[in-house]
Coordinates of C-alpha atoms in Angstrom, one line a residue:
M179 CA -4.3 -15.3 9.9
A180 CA -7.1 -17.0 11.9
D181 CA -5.3 -16.0 15.2
S182 CA -5.1 -12.3 14.1
P183 CA -7.3 -10.0 16.1
P184 CA -10.2 -8.4 14.3
L185 CA -9.8 -4.9 12.9
T186 CA -10.5 -1.7 14.8
F187 CA -12.3 1.1 13.1
S188 CA -9.1 3.1 12.9
Q189 CA -7.2 0.2 11.4
A190 CA -9.9 -0.3 8.8
V191 CA -9.7 3.4 7.8
R192 CA -5.9 3.4 7.7
G193 CA -5.9 0.1 5.7
I194 CA -8.4 1.4 3.1
A195 CA -6.7 4.8 2.7
E196 CA -3.3 3.1 2.2
F197 CA -4.9 0.7 -0.4
I198 CA -6.4 3.6 -2.2
E199 CA -3.0 5.3 -2.5
V200 CA -1.5 2.1 -3.9
A201 CA -4.4 1.7 -6.3
I202 CA -4.1 5.2 -7.6
H203 CA -0.4 4.6 -8.5
T204 CA -1.5 1.3 -10.1
I205 CA -4.3 3.0 -12.1
L206 CA -1.8 5.6 -13.5
Y207 CA 0.5 2.8 -14.5
V208 CA -1.9 0.4 -16.1
R209 CA -3.8 3.1 -17.9
Q210 CA -0.5 4.5 -19.2
I211 CA -1.1 8.1 -17.9
Y212 CA 2.6 8.3 -17.6
P213 CA 5.4 6.4 -19.4
A214 CA 6.5 3.1 -17.7
D215 CA 9.9 4.5 -16.8
L216 CA 8.3 7.0 -14.4
F217 CA 7.4 4.1 -12.2
I218 CA 9.5 1.8 -10.0
R219 CA 8.6 -1.8 -9.2
R220 CA 7.6 -2.5 -5.6
K221 CA 5.9 -5.2 -3.6
K222 CA 2.7 -4.7 -1.5
Y223 CA 0.1 -7.2 -0.2
D224 CA 2.4 -10.0 -1.4
T225 CA 2.0 -8.9 -5.0
P226 CA 4.1 -6.7 -7.4
V227 CA 3.0 -3.1 -7.8
F228 CA 4.4 0.0 -9.5
Q229 CA 4.9 3.3 -7.7
S230 CA 5.5 6.7 -9.3
R231 CA 9.0 8.1 -8.5
H232 CA 8.1 11.7 -9.5
P233 CA 8.1 13.8 -6.2
A234 CA 5.5 16.3 -7.2
L235 CA 3.1 13.6 -8.4
N236 CA 3.6 11.6 -5.2
D237 CA 3.0 14.7 -3.1
Y238 CA -0.3 15.3 -5.0
I239 CA -1.5 11.7 -4.4
S240 CA -0.4 11.6 -0.8
G241 CA -2.1 15.0 -0.1
A242 CA -5.3 13.6 -1.6
V243 CA -5.1 10.4 0.4
K244 CA -4.5 12.4 3.6
A245 CA -7.8 14.3 2.9
I246 CA -9.5 10.9 2.1
G247 CA -8.3 9.4 5.4
E248 CA -9.6 12.4 7.4
Q249 CA -13.0 12.1 5.9
L250 CA -13.1 8.3 6.3
L251 CA -12.6 8.8 10.1
T252 CA -15.7 11.0 10.2
G253 CA -17.8 8.5 8.3
N254 CA -18.4 11.2 5.7
V255 CA -17.1 9.5 2.5
E256 CA -19.4 7.9 0.0
K257 CA -17.0 7.6 -3.0
V258 CA -13.5 8.3 -4.0
V259 CA -13.2 8.8 -7.8
V260 CA -10.0 8.8 -9.9
V261 CA -11.0 10.4 -13.2
I262 CA -9.0 9.9 -16.4
K263 CA -9.6 12.9 -18.7
D264 CA -8.5 14.4 -21.9
K265 CA -6.8 17.8 -22.5
E266 CA -10.2 19.5 -22.7
E267 CA -11.1 18.2 -19.1
V268 CA -13.6 15.7 -20.5
G269 CA -13.8 12.6 -18.2
L270 CA -13.2 9.4 -20.1
E271 CA -12.9 6.8 -17.3
R272 CA -13.9 7.0 -13.6
F273 CA -12.3 4.5 -11.2
I274 CA -14.8 4.5 -8.3
F275 CA -14.0 3.4 -4.8
S276 CA -17.4 3.1 -3.1
I277 CA -17.4 3.1 0.8
D278 CA -20.3 2.1 3.0
N279 CA -20.1 2.4 6.8
M280 CA -21.6 -0.8 8.3
I281 CA -21.4 0.3 11.9
Q282 CA -21.2 3.6 13.9
V283 CA -18.3 3.8 16.3
E284 CA -17.9 6.5 19.0
A285 CA -14.6 8.4 18.9
F286 CA -13.4 6.9 22.2
N287 CA -14.0 3.4 20.8
K288 CA -12.3 3.6 17.4
D289 CA -9.1 1.8 18.6
T290 CA -11.1 -1.2 20.0
S291 CA -11.4 -4.4 17.9
V292 CA -14.8 -4.8 16.4
E293 CA -16.4 -8.2 16.9
N294 CA -16.9 -10.1 13.6
A295 CA -14.6 -7.8 11.7
I296 CA -11.9 -9.4 9.5
S297 CA -8.3 -9.2 10.5
S298 CA -5.6 -7.0 9.1
A299 CA -3.9 -10.0 7.5
A300 CA -7.2 -11.0 5.8
L301 CA -7.8 -7.5 4.6
G302 CA -4.3 -7.5 3.0
Q303 CA -5.2 -10.6 1.1
Y304 CA -8.4 -9.0 -0.2
F305 CA -6.4 -6.0 -1.4
R306 CA -4.0 -8.4 -3.2
G307 CA -7.1 -9.6 -5.1
F308 CA -8.1 -6.1 -5.9
L309 CA -4.7 -5.3 -7.4
V310 CA -4.5 -8.5 -9.4
K311 CA -7.9 -7.6 -11.0
L312 CA -6.8 -4.0 -11.5
N313 CA -3.7 -5.0 -13.3
M314 CA -5.9 -6.9 -15.8
V315 CA -8.3 -4.1 -16.4
E316 CA -6.8 -3.2 -19.8
S317 CA -8.4 -6.4 -21.2
Q318 CA -11.8 -4.9 -20.4
L319 CA -11.1 -1.3 -21.3
G320 CA -8.4 -1.4 -24.0
Q321 CA -5.8 1.2 -24.5
M322 CA -6.6 4.9 -24.9
Y323 CA -3.8 6.0 -27.3
L324 CA -4.1 9.6 -26.2
G325 CA -0.4 10.3 -25.6
D326 CA 0.2 13.7 -24.0
D327 CA -3.4 14.6 -24.1
V328 CA -4.4 12.4 -21.1
S329 CA -4.4 13.5 -17.4
F330 CA -6.3 12.7 -14.2
S331 CA -7.8 14.1 -11.1
I332 CA -8.9 12.7 -7.7
S333 CA -12.3 13.5 -6.2
I334 CA -14.1 12.7 -3.0
E335 CA -17.9 12.5 -2.9
L336 CA -19.3 13.1 0.6
K337 CA -22.6 12.1 2.1
A338 CA -25.5 14.5 1.7
D339 CA -25.7 17.5 4.2
N340 CA -22.4 16.6 5.8
P341 CA -19.8 19.3 5.5
P342 CA -16.2 18.2 5.2
G343 CA -14.4 17.8 8.5
T344 CA -10.8 18.2 9.4
K345 CA -8.6 18.5 12.5
D346 CA -6.2 20.9 10.8
K347 CA -6.2 24.4 12.4
N348 CA -5.8 25.9 8.9
P349 CA -7.8 23.6 6.6
P350 CA -7.5 24.0 2.8
P351 CA -10.3 25.9 1.1
W352 CA -13.2 24.0 -0.4
I353 CA -13.9 24.9 -4.1
P354 CA -16.3 23.7 -6.7
A355 CA -15.6 20.5 -8.6
Y356 CA -16.4 19.9 -12.2
T357 CA -19.7 18.0 -12.3
Q358 CA -18.8 15.9 -15.3
H359 CA -15.9 14.3 -13.4
T360 CA -18.2 13.1 -10.6
T361 CA -20.5 10.1 -10.6
S362 CA -23.5 12.4 -10.5
G363 CA -22.3 13.8 -13.8
A364 CA -22.2 10.4 -15.5
S365 CA -24.5 9.7 -18.4
E366 CA -26.9 6.8 -18.4
N367 CA -25.1 5.6 -21.5
S368 CA -21.8 5.1 -19.6
E369 CA -20.7 1.5 -18.9
M370 CA -19.7 0.2 -15.4
H371 CA -17.4 -2.7 -14.7
L372 CA -17.1 -4.1 -11.2
I373 CA -13.5 -5.0 -10.3
R374 CA -13.7 -6.3 -6.7
A375 CA -15.5 -5.8 -3.4
V376 CA -14.8 -6.6 0.3
N377 CA -16.9 -6.4 3.5
T378 CA -14.5 -5.8 6.4
G379 CA -17.3 -5.9 9.0
I380 CA -16.7 -2.2 9.6
L381 CA -16.5 -0.6 6.2
D382 CA -17.6 -2.1 2.9
L383 CA -15.3 -1.2 0.0
S384 CA -15.9 -1.8 -3.7
L385 CA -13.9 -0.8 -6.8
A386 CA -15.5 -0.3 -10.2
V387 CA -14.5 1.5 -13.4
Q388 CA -16.9 3.4 -15.5
E389 CA -16.4 4.2 -19.1
S390 CA -18.1 7.5 -20.0
D391 CA -20.4 7.9 -22.9
V392 CA -18.0 10.3 -24.5
K393 CA -15.2 7.7 -24.5
L394 CA -17.5 5.0 -25.9
Q395 CA -18.7 7.3 -28.6
R396 CA -15.2 8.3 -29.6
E397 CA -14.1 4.7 -29.7
R398 CA -17.0 3.9 -32.1
E399 CA -16.0 6.8 -34.3
A400 CA -12.3 5.6 -34.3
L401 CA -13.4 2.1 -35.3
R402 CA -15.4 3.5 -38.2
R403 CA -12.3 5.3 -39.4
G404 CA -10.3 2.2 -39.1
K405 CA -8.0 3.6 -36.3
P406 CA -7.8 1.9 -32.8
G407 CA -8.2 3.8 -29.6
I408 CA -10.1 7.0 -28.9
A409 CA -10.8 9.6 -31.6
T410 CA -10.1 13.2 -30.7
A411 CA -13.0 15.6 -30.4
P412 CA -13.5 19.3 -31.1
K413 CA -13.0 21.6 -28.1
P414 CA -16.3 21.7 -26.1
P415 CA -17.8 25.0 -25.0
P416 CA -16.9 26.3 -21.6
P417 CA -19.1 24.8 -18.8
R418 CA -22.2 26.6 -17.7
S419 CA -22.1 27.9 -14.1
E420 CA -24.4 25.1 -13.0
D421 CA -22.0 22.6 -14.5
A422 CA -19.1 24.0 -12.5
L423 CA -21.0 24.2 -9.2
G424 CA -23.3 21.1 -9.5
K425 CA -26.9 21.0 -8.6
D426 CA -27.7 23.6 -6.0
G427 CA -23.9 24.2 -5.6
E428 CA -23.3 20.9 -3.7
Q429 CA -20.2 19.9 -5.7
L430 CA -17.2 20.9 -3.6
A431 CA -13.5 20.5 -3.9
V432 CA -10.4 21.0 -1.7
S433 CA -7.1 22.3 -2.8
N434 CA -3.8 20.6 -2.1
P435 CA -3.0 20.6 1.6
D436 CA 0.1 22.6 1.1
G437 CA -1.9 25.4 -0.6
S438 CA -0.5 24.8 -4.1
H439 CA -2.4 23.4 -7.0
I440 CA -0.3 20.6 -8.3
D441 CA -1.4 18.6 -11.3
K442 CA 0.4 15.7 -13.0
P443 CA 3.7 16.1 -15.0
T444 CA 2.5 17.2 -18.4
N445 CA 5.4 16.1 -20.5
R446 CA 5.6 12.3 -20.8
N447 CA 9.2 12.4 -21.9
R448 CA 10.4 14.9 -19.4
P449 CA 8.1 15.1 -16.4
S450 CA 7.3 18.6 -15.1
V451 CA 4.9 20.2 -12.7
S452 CA 1.8 22.1 -13.8
F453 CA 0.2 24.4 -11.2
V454 CA -3.3 24.0 -12.5
E455 CA -5.5 21.5 -10.8
P456 CA -6.2 21.0 -7.1
V457 CA -7.1 17.8 -5.4
E458 CA -10.9 17.7 -5.9
V459 CA -13.6 16.8 -3.5
S460 CA -17.2 16.8 -4.3
M461 CA -20.3 16.6 -2.1
K462 CA -23.0 14.4 -3.7
E463 CA -26.6 15.3 -3.3

């Protein structure tokens, strides 16, 4: 490991994007968004992981990660958020990948090793630590007991005033994201738990999970009723226009790269495809 060359900017981006993809599958498994038999056991970063084997779900995730990787190359990403939500689109948990560019690298220099950066081997060991902690997150968060009523979405929060960039000749359209799913829509009564952080010498990456105030309130109600998990809630009113667009309309989203709007399999016993939700991308103020 000590003899391995330091990372290049491009390697750091590819490594982080790849890890985010592995982590998304892990989140869906450990939070029981799908039944365990939808996943297959694999090995990554010298540790066991679980990967979805549902083709449409995998396409949705890989499409989102492709968009994330493109934005990472531009230095435009502030956060990637995986939102666990109920059937009424209310966010319950946000798994937040925060990214901070430590250095600026010119396009012609992105494949040159960066002095004082860690090596690819060292980065893999850090990611192993992330996954070990992520697999233990249920001890902090508990189970949700929502059954078929739980789903998820993926969002990217971009840096202020920076429009999303892409090399695609026909880029997917950018559409509004639901503010409540973004970190800017989180209540001050939500609770944050840091999972792990790493400084690569090029990009800083940290992973945290945030329990929304809605989730915490429902858990308290469920405990008062003597039932574990999260209590159900009445259907909320439709969002106001400013909720859908965000402050000054800065909340943006991108649809799936293939043009379809693929959501998760909605039936936990017999996976299916719901053409409802796009891969979301938001621009934070």
